Coordinates of C-alpha atoms in Angstrom, one line a residue:
Chain V
M1 CA 27.4 28.7 -4.8
L2 CA 25.8 25.7 -6.7
T3 CA 25.0 26.5 -10.3
L4 CA 23.1 24.8 -13.1
S5 CA 25.7 23.2 -14.5
E6 CA 26.4 20.8 -11.3
V7 CA 22.6 20.0 -11.4
L8 CA 22.6 19.2 -15.2
A9 CA 25.4 16.9 -14.3
A10 CA 24.1 15.4 -11.6
A11 CA 21.0 14.6 -13.6
Q12 CA 23.2 12.7 -16.1
R13 CA 25.2 10.9 -13.4
I14 CA 22.2 9.4 -11.4
A15 CA 20.1 9.1 -14.5
P16 CA 20.6 5.4 -14.7
H17 CA 19.7 4.7 -11.0
I18 CA 16.8 6.9 -10.1
H19 CA 13.1 7.0 -11.2
R20 CA 11.8 10.1 -13.6
T21 CA 9.1 10.2 -11.3
P22 CA 5.5 11.4 -12.7
V23 CA 3.6 14.3 -12.4
L24 CA 0.3 13.7 -10.7
T25 CA -2.9 16.0 -11.2
S26 CA -6.5 15.9 -10.0
Q27 CA -9.3 17.7 -11.8
G28 CA -11.4 17.2 -8.4
L29 CA -8.6 18.5 -6.1
D30 CA -8.1 21.6 -8.6
A31 CA -11.8 22.3 -8.5
L32 CA -11.9 21.8 -4.9
L33 CA -8.9 24.5 -4.4
G34 CA -9.1 26.7 -7.2
K35 CA -5.5 26.1 -8.3
A36 CA -4.1 24.3 -10.9
L37 CA -1.3 21.8 -9.2
F38 CA 1.4 19.6 -10.6
F39 CA 2.7 17.0 -7.9
K40 CA 5.6 15.8 -8.3
A41 CA 5.8 12.3 -7.3
E42 CA 9.0 11.7 -5.4
H43 CA 7.2 9.3 -2.9
L44 CA 7.3 7.1 -6.1
Q45 CA 11.1 7.6 -6.4
K46 CA 13.6 4.7 -5.2
T47 CA 13.8 4.3 -1.8
G48 CA 10.3 6.5 -1.3
S49 CA 11.5 10.0 -1.0
F50 CA 13.7 12.5 -3.3
K51 CA 16.9 11.7 -1.0
A52 CA 18.0 9.0 -3.3
R53 CA 18.9 11.7 -5.7
G54 CA 21.4 13.8 -3.6
A55 CA 22.9 10.6 -1.9
L56 CA 23.7 9.1 -5.2
N57 CA 25.3 12.3 -7.0
T58 CA 27.4 12.5 -4.0
A59 CA 28.3 8.8 -3.9
L60 CA 29.2 8.3 -7.6
Q61 CA 31.7 11.2 -7.3
L62 CA 33.9 9.5 -4.5
P63 CA 37.0 8.4 -6.0
T64 CA 37.2 4.8 -4.2
P65 CA 34.7 4.5 -1.1
K66 CA 35.2 1.6 1.0
G67 CA 31.8 2.3 2.4
L68 CA 29.4 5.2 3.3
I69 CA 28.2 6.2 6.6
T70 CA 25.8 8.8 7.7
V71 CA 23.4 10.0 10.5
S72 CA 19.7 10.1 9.7
S73 CA 16.7 8.5 11.1
G74 CA 14.6 9.3 7.9
N75 CA 14.7 9.1 4.3
H76 CA 18.3 9.9 3.8
A77 CA 19.4 6.8 5.6
Q78 CA 17.7 4.9 3.1
G79 CA 19.0 7.3 0.2
V80 CA 22.4 6.4 1.5
A81 CA 21.8 2.7 1.9
Y82 CA 20.5 2.7 -1.6
A83 CA 23.5 4.6 -2.8
A84 CA 26.1 2.3 -1.1
R85 CA 24.1 -0.5 -2.8
V86 CA 24.6 0.9 -6.0
L87 CA 28.2 1.1 -5.6
R88 CA 28.4 -2.3 -3.9
V89 CA 29.9 -1.1 -0.7
P90 CA 28.9 -1.3 2.9
A91 CA 26.6 1.7 4.4
L92 CA 26.6 2.4 8.2
V93 CA 23.7 4.7 9.5
V94 CA 23.9 6.2 12.8
M95 CA 20.3 6.7 14.6
P96 CA 19.7 7.7 18.2
A97 CA 18.9 4.4 20.6
D98 CA 15.3 5.8 20.7
A99 CA 14.5 6.0 16.8
S100 CA 11.5 3.9 16.1
A101 CA 12.2 0.2 15.6
T102 CA 10.3 0.6 12.4
K103 CA 12.8 3.1 10.7
K104 CA 15.6 0.9 11.9
A105 CA 14.4 -2.3 10.1
A106 CA 13.5 0.0 7.2
T107 CA 17.0 1.2 6.9
R108 CA 18.5 -2.5 7.4
A109 CA 16.0 -3.7 4.7
Y110 CA 17.8 -1.3 2.3
G111 CA 21.1 -3.2 3.4
A112 CA 22.9 -0.7 5.7
E113 CA 23.8 -1.6 9.0
V114 CA 22.1 0.5 11.9
Y115 CA 24.5 1.9 14.7
D116 CA 22.5 2.9 17.7
Q117 CA 24.5 2.0 20.8
G118 CA 24.5 4.7 23.1
V119 CA 23.2 7.4 20.5
T120 CA 21.5 10.0 21.4
V121 CA 20.2 13.0 19.6
E122 CA 23.1 15.3 21.4
N123 CA 25.9 13.1 20.5
R124 CA 24.9 11.5 17.3
E125 CA 27.6 13.8 15.3
E126 CA 30.3 12.9 17.5
V127 CA 29.6 9.5 17.0
V128 CA 29.6 9.3 13.5
Q129 CA 32.8 11.4 13.2
R130 CA 34.4 8.7 15.6
L131 CA 32.9 6.0 13.2
A132 CA 33.8 7.4 9.9
Q133 CA 37.6 7.7 11.1
E134 CA 37.4 4.3 12.5
T135 CA 35.9 2.6 9.4
G136 CA 37.3 5.0 6.9
Y137 CA 33.8 5.1 5.1
T138 CA 32.8 8.4 3.7
F139 CA 30.3 10.5 5.2
I140 CA 27.7 11.7 3.2
H141 CA 25.8 14.8 4.7
P142 CA 22.0 14.9 4.8
F143 CA 21.7 18.4 3.2
D144 CA 24.8 20.9 3.4
D145 CA 26.6 19.5 0.7
L146 CA 26.8 21.0 -2.8
R147 CA 26.7 17.6 -4.5
V148 CA 24.0 16.4 -2.5
M149 CA 22.0 19.8 -3.2
A150 CA 22.9 19.5 -6.8
G151 CA 21.1 15.7 -6.9
Q152 CA 18.0 17.0 -5.1
G153 CA 17.6 19.8 -7.7
T154 CA 17.6 17.2 -10.5
L155 CA 13.7 17.0 -9.8
A156 CA 13.2 20.3 -10.6
L157 CA 14.7 19.9 -14.2
E158 CA 12.0 17.3 -14.8
L159 CA 9.4 19.0 -13.3
L160 CA 9.9 22.2 -15.7
E161 CA 9.5 19.9 -18.4
Q162 CA 6.5 17.8 -17.1
A163 CA 4.7 20.8 -16.1
P164 CA 6.0 23.6 -18.5
T165 CA 3.5 26.4 -17.5
L166 CA 4.2 26.6 -13.7
E167 CA 4.1 29.9 -12.2
A168 CA 5.4 29.2 -8.6
V169 CA 6.8 26.0 -6.8
L170 CA 6.3 24.7 -3.5
V171 CA 9.1 22.7 -1.6
A172 CA 9.2 22.1 2.2
V173 CA 12.3 23.3 3.9
G174 CA 14.4 21.4 6.6
G175 CA 17.8 21.9 6.3
G176 CA 17.6 23.6 2.7
G177 CA 19.1 20.8 0.6
L178 CA 16.0 20.1 -1.7
I179 CA 14.9 23.6 -2.0
S180 CA 18.4 25.2 -2.7
G181 CA 18.8 22.6 -5.6
V182 CA 15.3 23.2 -6.8
A183 CA 16.0 26.9 -6.7
T184 CA 19.1 27.0 -8.4
A185 CA 17.6 25.0 -11.4
V186 CA 14.5 27.2 -11.8
K187 CA 15.7 30.4 -11.2
A188 CA 18.3 29.4 -13.8
L189 CA 15.9 28.1 -16.7
R190 CA 12.4 29.9 -15.7
P191 CA 13.4 32.9 -13.5
E192 CA 9.6 34.0 -13.8
V193 CA 8.7 31.1 -11.6
E194 CA 8.3 31.7 -7.8
V195 CA 10.2 29.3 -5.7
I196 CA 8.4 29.0 -2.2
G197 CA 9.8 27.5 0.8
V198 CA 7.4 25.9 3.2
E199 CA 8.1 25.1 6.9
P200 CA 5.9 24.4 9.9
E201 CA 4.9 27.2 12.3
T202 CA 7.2 25.5 14.8
A203 CA 10.2 25.2 12.7
N204 CA 10.5 28.5 10.9
D205 CA 14.1 28.6 11.1
A206 CA 14.8 29.5 7.5
Q207 CA 12.2 32.3 7.5
Q208 CA 13.8 33.9 10.5
S209 CA 17.5 33.2 8.8
L210 CA 16.0 34.9 5.7
Q211 CA 14.6 38.0 7.4
A212 CA 17.5 38.2 9.7
G213 CA 20.3 37.6 6.9
R214 CA 22.0 35.3 8.7
R215 CA 21.4 31.4 10.2
V216 CA 18.9 31.5 12.8
S217 CA 19.1 28.4 15.0
L218 CA 16.0 26.9 16.7
P219 CA 16.6 26.8 20.5
K220 CA 15.4 23.2 20.7
A221 CA 14.3 20.3 18.4
P222 CA 10.5 21.6 17.1
K223 CA 7.6 19.4 17.8
T224 CA 5.9 19.1 14.3
I225 CA 4.0 16.2 12.8
A226 CA 6.3 17.2 9.7
D227 CA 9.3 14.8 10.7
A228 CA 11.2 15.3 7.7
V229 CA 11.9 18.8 8.4
R230 CA 12.7 18.9 12.3
T231 CA 16.4 20.0 11.3
L232 CA 17.4 23.2 13.9
A233 CA 18.8 25.2 11.5
V234 CA 19.8 25.4 7.4
G235 CA 23.0 24.7 6.4
R236 CA 26.5 26.8 5.4
H237 CA 26.0 25.9 2.0
T238 CA 22.4 25.6 1.7
F239 CA 21.7 29.1 3.2
P240 CA 23.5 31.4 0.5
V241 CA 21.7 29.8 -2.2
M242 CA 18.4 30.1 -0.6
Q243 CA 19.0 33.9 0.2
R244 CA 20.1 34.4 -3.4
Y245 CA 17.1 32.4 -5.3
V246 CA 14.1 31.8 -2.8
D247 CA 11.5 34.1 -3.3
R248 CA 9.8 33.5 0.1
I249 CA 9.2 31.0 3.1
L250 CA 5.5 30.5 4.2
T251 CA 4.6 28.3 7.8
V252 CA 1.8 25.9 7.9
P253 CA 0.2 24.8 11.4
D254 CA 0.3 20.9 12.0
E255 CA -3.5 20.8 11.4
V256 CA -3.5 22.2 8.1
T257 CA -0.2 20.0 7.1
L258 CA -2.6 16.8 8.4
Q259 CA -5.3 18.1 6.4
A260 CA -3.3 18.5 3.1
Q261 CA -1.9 15.2 3.6
R262 CA -5.4 13.6 4.0
L263 CA -6.5 15.3 0.5
V264 CA -3.5 14.0 -1.1
L265 CA -4.5 10.4 0.2
E266 CA -8.3 11.2 -0.6
R267 CA -8.1 12.7 -3.8
L268 CA -4.7 11.4 -5.3
K269 CA -5.2 8.2 -3.9
Q270 CA -1.5 8.5 -2.9
V271 CA 0.3 7.4 0.4
V272 CA 2.6 10.5 1.2
E273 CA 4.2 11.6 4.3
P274 CA 3.0 14.4 6.5
T275 CA 5.7 16.6 5.2
A276 CA 4.6 16.2 1.8
G277 CA 1.2 17.2 2.9
L278 CA 3.5 20.3 4.5
A279 CA 4.2 21.7 0.9
L280 CA 0.6 21.7 -0.3
G281 CA -0.2 23.7 3.3
P282 CA 0.0 26.9 1.9
V283 CA -2.9 26.4 -0.8
L284 CA -5.0 25.3 2.1
M285 CA -4.3 28.4 4.0
G286 CA -5.2 30.8 1.7
Y287 CA -1.7 32.4 1.1
P288 CA -1.6 34.7 -2.0
L289 CA -0.2 32.5 -4.7
P290 CA -0.4 32.1 -8.5
R291 CA -2.9 29.9 -10.2
R292 CA -0.6 27.1 -11.7
I293 CA 1.6 25.5 -8.8
G294 CA 4.0 22.7 -8.4
V295 CA 4.0 21.0 -5.2
V296 CA 6.9 18.3 -4.4
L297 CA 5.6 15.5 -2.8
C298 CA 8.8 15.1 -0.9
G299 CA 8.0 11.4 0.2
G300 CA 6.2 8.5 1.2
N301 CA 7.5 6.9 3.9
W302 CA 4.6 6.7 6.2
M303 CA 1.9 4.3 7.0
P304 CA -1.6 4.3 8.4
Chain X
M1 CA -23.4 -13.3 -24.9
L2 CA -20.9 -10.4 -24.8
T3 CA -18.7 -9.8 -27.9
L4 CA -15.4 -8.2 -28.4
S5 CA -16.8 -5.7 -30.6
E6 CA -19.2 -4.6 -27.9
V7 CA -16.5 -4.0 -25.8
L8 CA -14.4 -2.4 -28.5
A9 CA -17.7 0.0 -29.0
A10 CA -17.6 0.7 -25.5
A11 CA -13.9 1.9 -25.2
Q12 CA -14.8 4.3 -27.9
R13 CA -18.3 5.6 -26.8
I14 CA -16.6 6.2 -23.3
A15 CA -13.3 7.7 -24.0
P16 CA -14.1 11.2 -23.8
H17 CA -15.2 10.8 -20.3
I18 CA -12.9 8.4 -18.7
H19 CA -9.1 8.1 -17.8
R20 CA -6.7 5.6 -19.4
T21 CA -5.4 4.6 -16.0
P22 CA -1.8 3.8 -15.9
V23 CA -0.1 0.6 -15.3
L24 CA 2.2 0.7 -12.1
T25 CA 4.9 -1.9 -11.4
S26 CA 7.3 -1.9 -8.3
Q27 CA 10.8 -3.9 -8.5
G28 CA 10.7 -4.0 -4.9
L29 CA 7.6 -6.1 -4.6
D30 CA 8.3 -8.2 -7.7
A31 CA 11.4 -9.1 -5.9
L32 CA 9.7 -9.6 -2.9
L33 CA 7.4 -12.1 -4.5
G34 CA 8.9 -13.3 -7.3
K35 CA 6.8 -12.4 -10.0
A36 CA 6.4 -9.8 -12.5
L37 CA 3.5 -7.9 -11.5
F38 CA 1.4 -5.2 -13.5
F39 CA -1.2 -3.4 -11.4
K40 CA -4.2 -1.8 -13.5
A41 CA -4.6 1.4 -11.6
E42 CA -8.4 2.0 -11.5
H43 CA -8.5 3.4 -8.0
L44 CA -7.1 6.4 -10.3
Q45 CA -10.2 6.3 -12.7
K46 CA -13.0 9.0 -12.5
T47 CA -15.0 8.3 -9.3
G48 CA -12.0 6.3 -7.9
S49 CA -13.3 2.8 -9.3
F50 CA -13.7 0.8 -12.6
K51 CA -17.4 1.4 -12.0
A52 CA -17.5 4.6 -14.0
R53 CA -16.9 2.6 -17.3
G54 CA -19.8 0.5 -17.1
A55 CA -22.0 3.3 -15.7
L56 CA -21.2 5.5 -18.4
N57 CA -21.6 2.9 -21.4
T58 CA -24.7 2.1 -20.5
A59 CA -25.8 5.8 -20.0
L60 CA -24.4 6.7 -23.2
Q61 CA -26.6 4.6 -24.7
L62 CA -30.0 5.8 -23.3
P63 CA -31.8 7.6 -26.1
T64 CA -33.5 10.2 -23.9
P65 CA -33.2 9.5 -20.1
K66 CA -35.0 11.8 -17.7
G67 CA -32.6 10.2 -15.0
L68 CA -30.7 7.6 -13.7
I69 CA -31.2 5.2 -10.6
T70 CA -29.7 2.5 -9.1
V71 CA -29.1 0.7 -5.7
S72 CA -25.6 0.7 -4.3
S73 CA -23.8 1.5 -1.3
G74 CA -20.2 1.5 -3.0
N75 CA -18.4 2.3 -6.1
H76 CA -21.5 2.1 -8.4
A77 CA -23.4 4.5 -6.9
Q78 CA -20.3 7.3 -7.8
G79 CA -20.3 5.6 -11.1
V80 CA -24.0 6.6 -11.9
A81 CA -23.7 9.7 -10.1
Y82 CA -21.1 10.5 -12.8
A83 CA -22.9 9.4 -15.7
A84 CA -25.7 11.3 -14.9
R85 CA -23.3 14.3 -14.6
V86 CA -22.2 13.4 -18.2
L87 CA -25.5 13.4 -19.1
R88 CA -26.9 16.5 -17.3
V89 CA -29.6 14.7 -15.8
P90 CA -30.5 13.8 -12.2
A91 CA -29.1 10.4 -10.4
L92 CA -31.0 8.9 -7.5
V93 CA -29.1 6.2 -5.3
V94 CA -31.0 4.0 -3.0
M95 CA -29.0 2.9 0.0
P96 CA -29.9 1.1 2.8
A97 CA -30.8 3.5 5.8
D98 CA -27.8 2.0 7.8
A99 CA -25.1 2.5 5.4
S100 CA -22.3 4.5 6.3
A101 CA -22.5 8.4 6.4
T102 CA -19.1 8.7 4.4
K103 CA -20.7 6.6 1.7
K104 CA -23.9 8.9 1.6
A105 CA -21.7 11.9 1.5
A106 CA -19.4 10.5 -1.1
T107 CA -22.3 9.6 -3.3
R108 CA -23.9 13.1 -2.8
A109 CA -20.6 14.8 -3.3
Y110 CA -21.1 13.3 -7.0
G111 CA -23.9 14.8 -7.2
A112 CA -26.5 12.0 -6.6
E113 CA -29.5 12.1 -4.5
V114 CA -29.5 9.4 -1.8
Y115 CA -32.6 7.9 -1.1
D116 CA -32.5 5.6 2.3
Q117 CA -35.8 6.3 4.1
G118 CA -36.9 3.0 5.2
V119 CA -34.5 1.1 3.3
T120 CA -33.0 -2.1 4.3
V121 CA -30.9 -4.9 2.5
E122 CA -34.0 -6.7 2.2
N123 CA -36.3 -4.2 0.5
R124 CA -33.8 -2.1 -1.2
E125 CA -34.9 -4.0 -5.1
E126 CA -38.5 -3.3 -4.3
V127 CA -37.6 0.2 -3.4
V128 CA -35.7 1.0 -6.5
Q129 CA -38.3 -0.6 -8.8
R130 CA -41.1 1.6 -7.1
L131 CA -38.8 4.8 -7.4
A132 CA -37.8 3.7 -11.0
Q133 CA -41.8 4.0 -12.1
E134 CA -42.6 7.1 -9.9
T135 CA -39.5 9.0 -11.3
G136 CA -39.6 7.6 -14.7
Y137 CA -35.6 7.4 -14.4
T138 CA -33.8 4.7 -16.1
F139 CA -32.2 1.8 -13.4
I140 CA -28.6 1.2 -14.2
H141 CA -27.9 -2.4 -12.9
P142 CA -24.3 -2.7 -11.0
F143 CA -23.5 -5.5 -12.9
D144 CA -26.0 -7.9 -15.0
D145 CA -26.2 -5.9 -17.9
L146 CA -24.5 -6.6 -21.2
R147 CA -23.9 -2.6 -21.5
V148 CA -22.2 -2.2 -18.0
M149 CA -20.2 -5.5 -18.6
A150 CA -18.9 -4.1 -21.7
G151 CA -17.9 -1.2 -20.0
Q152 CA -15.7 -2.6 -17.5
G153 CA -14.3 -4.8 -20.2
T154 CA -12.4 -1.7 -21.7
L155 CA -10.1 -1.5 -18.9
A156 CA -8.6 -4.9 -20.6
L157 CA -8.4 -3.6 -23.6
E158 CA -5.9 -1.1 -22.2
L159 CA -4.1 -3.5 -20.0
L160 CA -3.1 -5.7 -22.7
E161 CA -1.7 -2.9 -24.7
Q162 CA 0.2 -1.7 -21.6
A163 CA 1.6 -4.8 -20.5
P164 CA 2.0 -6.6 -23.9
T165 CA 3.5 -9.8 -22.3
L166 CA 1.0 -11.1 -19.5
E167 CA 0.5 -14.7 -19.0
A168 CA -2.6 -14.1 -16.7
V169 CA -4.9 -11.4 -15.2
L170 CA -6.2 -11.4 -11.5
V171 CA -9.7 -9.9 -10.9
A172 CA -11.6 -9.8 -8.1
V173 CA -15.5 -11.4 -8.4
G174 CA -18.6 -10.0 -7.1
G175 CA -21.7 -10.1 -9.1
G176 CA -19.3 -10.8 -12.4
G177 CA -19.5 -7.9 -14.3
L178 CA -15.9 -6.8 -14.2
I179 CA -14.6 -10.3 -15.0
S180 CA -17.0 -11.0 -17.4
G181 CA -15.7 -7.8 -19.6
V182 CA -12.1 -8.6 -18.9
A183 CA -12.5 -12.2 -19.9
T184 CA -14.4 -11.4 -23.0
A185 CA -11.5 -8.9 -24.4
V186 CA -8.8 -11.2 -23.0
K187 CA -10.0 -14.5 -24.9
A188 CA -10.5 -12.8 -28.0
L189 CA -7.4 -10.9 -28.2
R190 CA -5.1 -13.0 -26.4
P191 CA -6.7 -16.6 -25.5
E192 CA -3.6 -18.0 -24.1
V193 CA -3.7 -15.2 -21.0
E194 CA -5.3 -16.8 -18.2
V195 CA -8.3 -15.1 -16.8
I196 CA -8.6 -16.0 -13.0
G197 CA -11.3 -15.0 -10.8
V198 CA -10.8 -14.1 -7.1
E199 CA -13.2 -14.3 -4.3
P200 CA -13.3 -14.2 -0.6
E201 CA -13.3 -17.5 1.3
T202 CA -16.5 -16.7 2.8
A203 CA -18.3 -15.4 -0.4
N204 CA -17.0 -18.1 -2.9
D205 CA -20.4 -18.0 -4.9
A206 CA -18.7 -17.8 -8.1
Q207 CA -16.5 -20.7 -7.6
Q208 CA -19.5 -22.8 -6.2
S209 CA -21.2 -21.9 -9.7
L210 CA -18.8 -22.6 -12.0
Q211 CA -18.1 -26.0 -10.2
A212 CA -22.2 -26.6 -10.1
G213 CA -22.5 -25.6 -13.8
R214 CA -25.4 -23.3 -12.4
R215 CA -25.9 -20.2 -10.4
V216 CA -25.5 -20.9 -6.8
S217 CA -26.5 -18.1 -4.2
L218 CA -24.8 -17.5 -1.0
P219 CA -27.5 -18.2 1.9
K220 CA -27.0 -14.7 3.7
A221 CA -24.9 -11.6 3.1
P222 CA -21.3 -12.9 3.5
K223 CA -18.7 -11.5 5.7
T224 CA -15.6 -9.9 4.4
I225 CA -13.6 -7.1 4.6
A226 CA -13.6 -6.9 0.7
D227 CA -16.7 -4.7 0.6
A228 CA -16.9 -4.3 -3.1
V229 CA -17.7 -8.2 -3.6
R230 CA -20.5 -8.9 -1.0
T231 CA -22.8 -9.8 -3.7
L232 CA -25.1 -12.8 -3.2
A233 CA -24.7 -14.5 -6.5
V234 CA -23.2 -13.7 -10.1
G235 CA -25.7 -12.5 -12.7
R236 CA -28.0 -14.0 -15.3
H237 CA -25.8 -12.3 -18.0
T238 CA -22.7 -12.7 -16.5
F239 CA -22.7 -16.3 -15.6
P240 CA -22.6 -17.7 -19.1
V241 CA -19.5 -15.2 -19.9
M242 CA -18.0 -16.6 -16.9
Q243 CA -18.5 -20.2 -17.7
R244 CA -17.2 -19.7 -21.3
Y245 CA -14.2 -17.6 -21.0
V246 CA -13.1 -17.7 -17.2
D247 CA -10.1 -20.1 -16.3
R248 CA -10.7 -20.7 -12.8
I249 CA -11.3 -18.9 -9.4
L250 CA -9.1 -18.8 -6.4
T251 CA -10.3 -18.3 -2.9
V252 CA -8.5 -15.8 -0.1
P253 CA -8.8 -15.3 3.4
D254 CA -9.7 -11.6 4.8
E255 CA -6.3 -11.9 6.4
V256 CA -4.3 -12.2 3.3
T257 CA -6.5 -9.5 1.6
L258 CA -5.4 -7.3 4.4
Q259 CA -2.1 -8.1 4.0
A260 CA -1.9 -7.4 0.3
Q261 CA -3.9 -4.3 0.7
R262 CA -0.9 -3.3 3.0
L263 CA 1.6 -4.3 0.5
V264 CA 0.1 -2.2 -2.0
L265 CA 0.0 0.8 0.2
E266 CA 3.7 0.5 1.3
R267 CA 5.1 -0.8 -1.9
L268 CA 3.5 0.8 -4.6
K269 CA 2.3 4.1 -2.3
Q270 CA -1.2 3.8 -3.6
V271 CA -4.4 4.2 -1.7
V272 CA -6.5 1.2 -2.7
E273 CA -9.8 -0.4 -0.8
P274 CA -9.6 -4.0 0.4
T275 CA -11.1 -5.6 -2.6
A276 CA -8.0 -4.6 -4.5
G277 CA -5.9 -6.3 -2.0
L278 CA -8.1 -9.3 -2.8
A279 CA -6.9 -9.8 -6.5
L280 CA -3.3 -9.6 -5.4
G281 CA -4.2 -12.3 -2.7
P282 CA -3.6 -15.4 -4.5
V283 CA 0.3 -14.5 -5.2
L284 CA 0.7 -14.0 -1.4
M285 CA -1.1 -17.5 -1.0
G286 CA 1.4 -19.4 -3.3
Y287 CA -1.0 -20.6 -5.8
P288 CA 0.7 -22.0 -8.7
L289 CA 0.7 -18.9 -11.1
P290 CA 2.5 -18.1 -14.2
R291 CA 5.1 -15.0 -13.8
R292 CA 3.9 -12.3 -15.6
I293 CA 0.5 -11.4 -14.2
G294 CA -2.0 -8.3 -14.5
V295 CA -3.6 -7.5 -11.1
V296 CA -6.5 -5.2 -11.5
L297 CA -6.7 -2.4 -8.5
C298 CA -10.2 -2.0 -8.9
G299 CA -10.9 1.0 -6.7
G300 CA -9.4 3.2 -4.1
N301 CA -12.5 4.3 -1.9
W302 CA -10.9 3.8 1.2
M303 CA -9.7 6.0 4.0
P304 CA -7.1 5.3 6.9

């Protein structure tokens, strides 16, 4: 089980290498939506998402890493590439051969080597295991690792300081790395603040899992515009933390996610990815929510 | 001639109603372009552009205005609408009938009435004069007014404080309201800082005017993606200030303006309009420039 002290230690460990991202507000948006919203701007984080936090917190605890390896076609790839650059070791990222050329290029731009020969969504876990053995590089999981979870939780420490009157926090849920870190920090420091997960309607495995009391997997990769949360199931390590600390999970259809992303572009003038819109979705849906809400803008890796 | 004391007075006058916008930086962008860039984020200003400053500074000096009227299809319309809201008087904005529905809607959303019946680019000045007489509303010029110029100049006071080591400032030039205010403040406080105007290649009337020593008009409305600087000529009041204080004017083709706007979206994660990209253009063009440069991101009224 993750504890506050691990999140606090993570914050100290990664501080020299990450941004304390700002919290953005918009009177216009608050008036429009009838809430007081505090947007934690992780799209302005190093690498353009919060993933740099968890990757770094893990990498900085490895005794003598030869290199870092992971499997990701998104923000975690860039987080690991950045962590490797901080450690001055090589990074190897396994991506399906049919992942977009843009994502491969972006990951290479952060200094990682991309391995995609014969890689499919189905065999990529095996490929990464084999390559890890061959190279001796250390595998960094995208979410199911206490060190990764602690790293992601550091953004909640900042948010609670920056917006001390919060009544709830909205967090997009994929594998649960982000929300488990955030919930651990929030419930230790401000237990009255609600921690609310948000999933696409088509990918509500975390909601189902919490209801069932056991991890439920989606039968196949979900279709959703929120590409950062297409995970099939929450993790073995993230799930117990979510069971203990997450108050509820709400779901949002893709149309609302896109509408929310658009509001952030239009009103906050911030370029964020659809999954950042997902977190704002429940406010647009009219779910009963308290007035003062933190919304994690998880990343900005999106281009018009 | 505009003086520093008018800019200082403007800053005090408008302070309760405007944002002190942040200055944004990006290590990645600096590394890419080989400069230290300080972006003054006026797209995060009230109404989404610096125009709120000048409109407010003018409106707040009117003794007993019945209402405000202007002619604009862009940011100035929203600036005047906002100023009228602060004064709690009506605002009337004259726009060509064929101006985009989006712009009309945006201006109405700020509480202004839009008048477009039979209005063309050619007759709009007459229409606004006639309506001003009929309604008794006070006309606020988009740029050629010392009060407007002083208001726009207030952003330079902030920028010099926020980035005290600047060697140059890049400012897009349309009618010259922004650059004359900025240049007045900069040259009074930090005369060694270069004030550099930027125009589209197709709309270099300010460059021609400074070379000729007299105001040169473009023969017809210029084609450029930088829609905030399609003015035919600089103003009677802005020109002498520009002659005195502006160091040089550089021109940028539209392709580079778009490339610069894209860099701001991609690297700073900020939604800005093409004219904000224009100001960054000279850095991409490889013009000889000092290392530490302020770039005014003039507005964010653009949607993907």
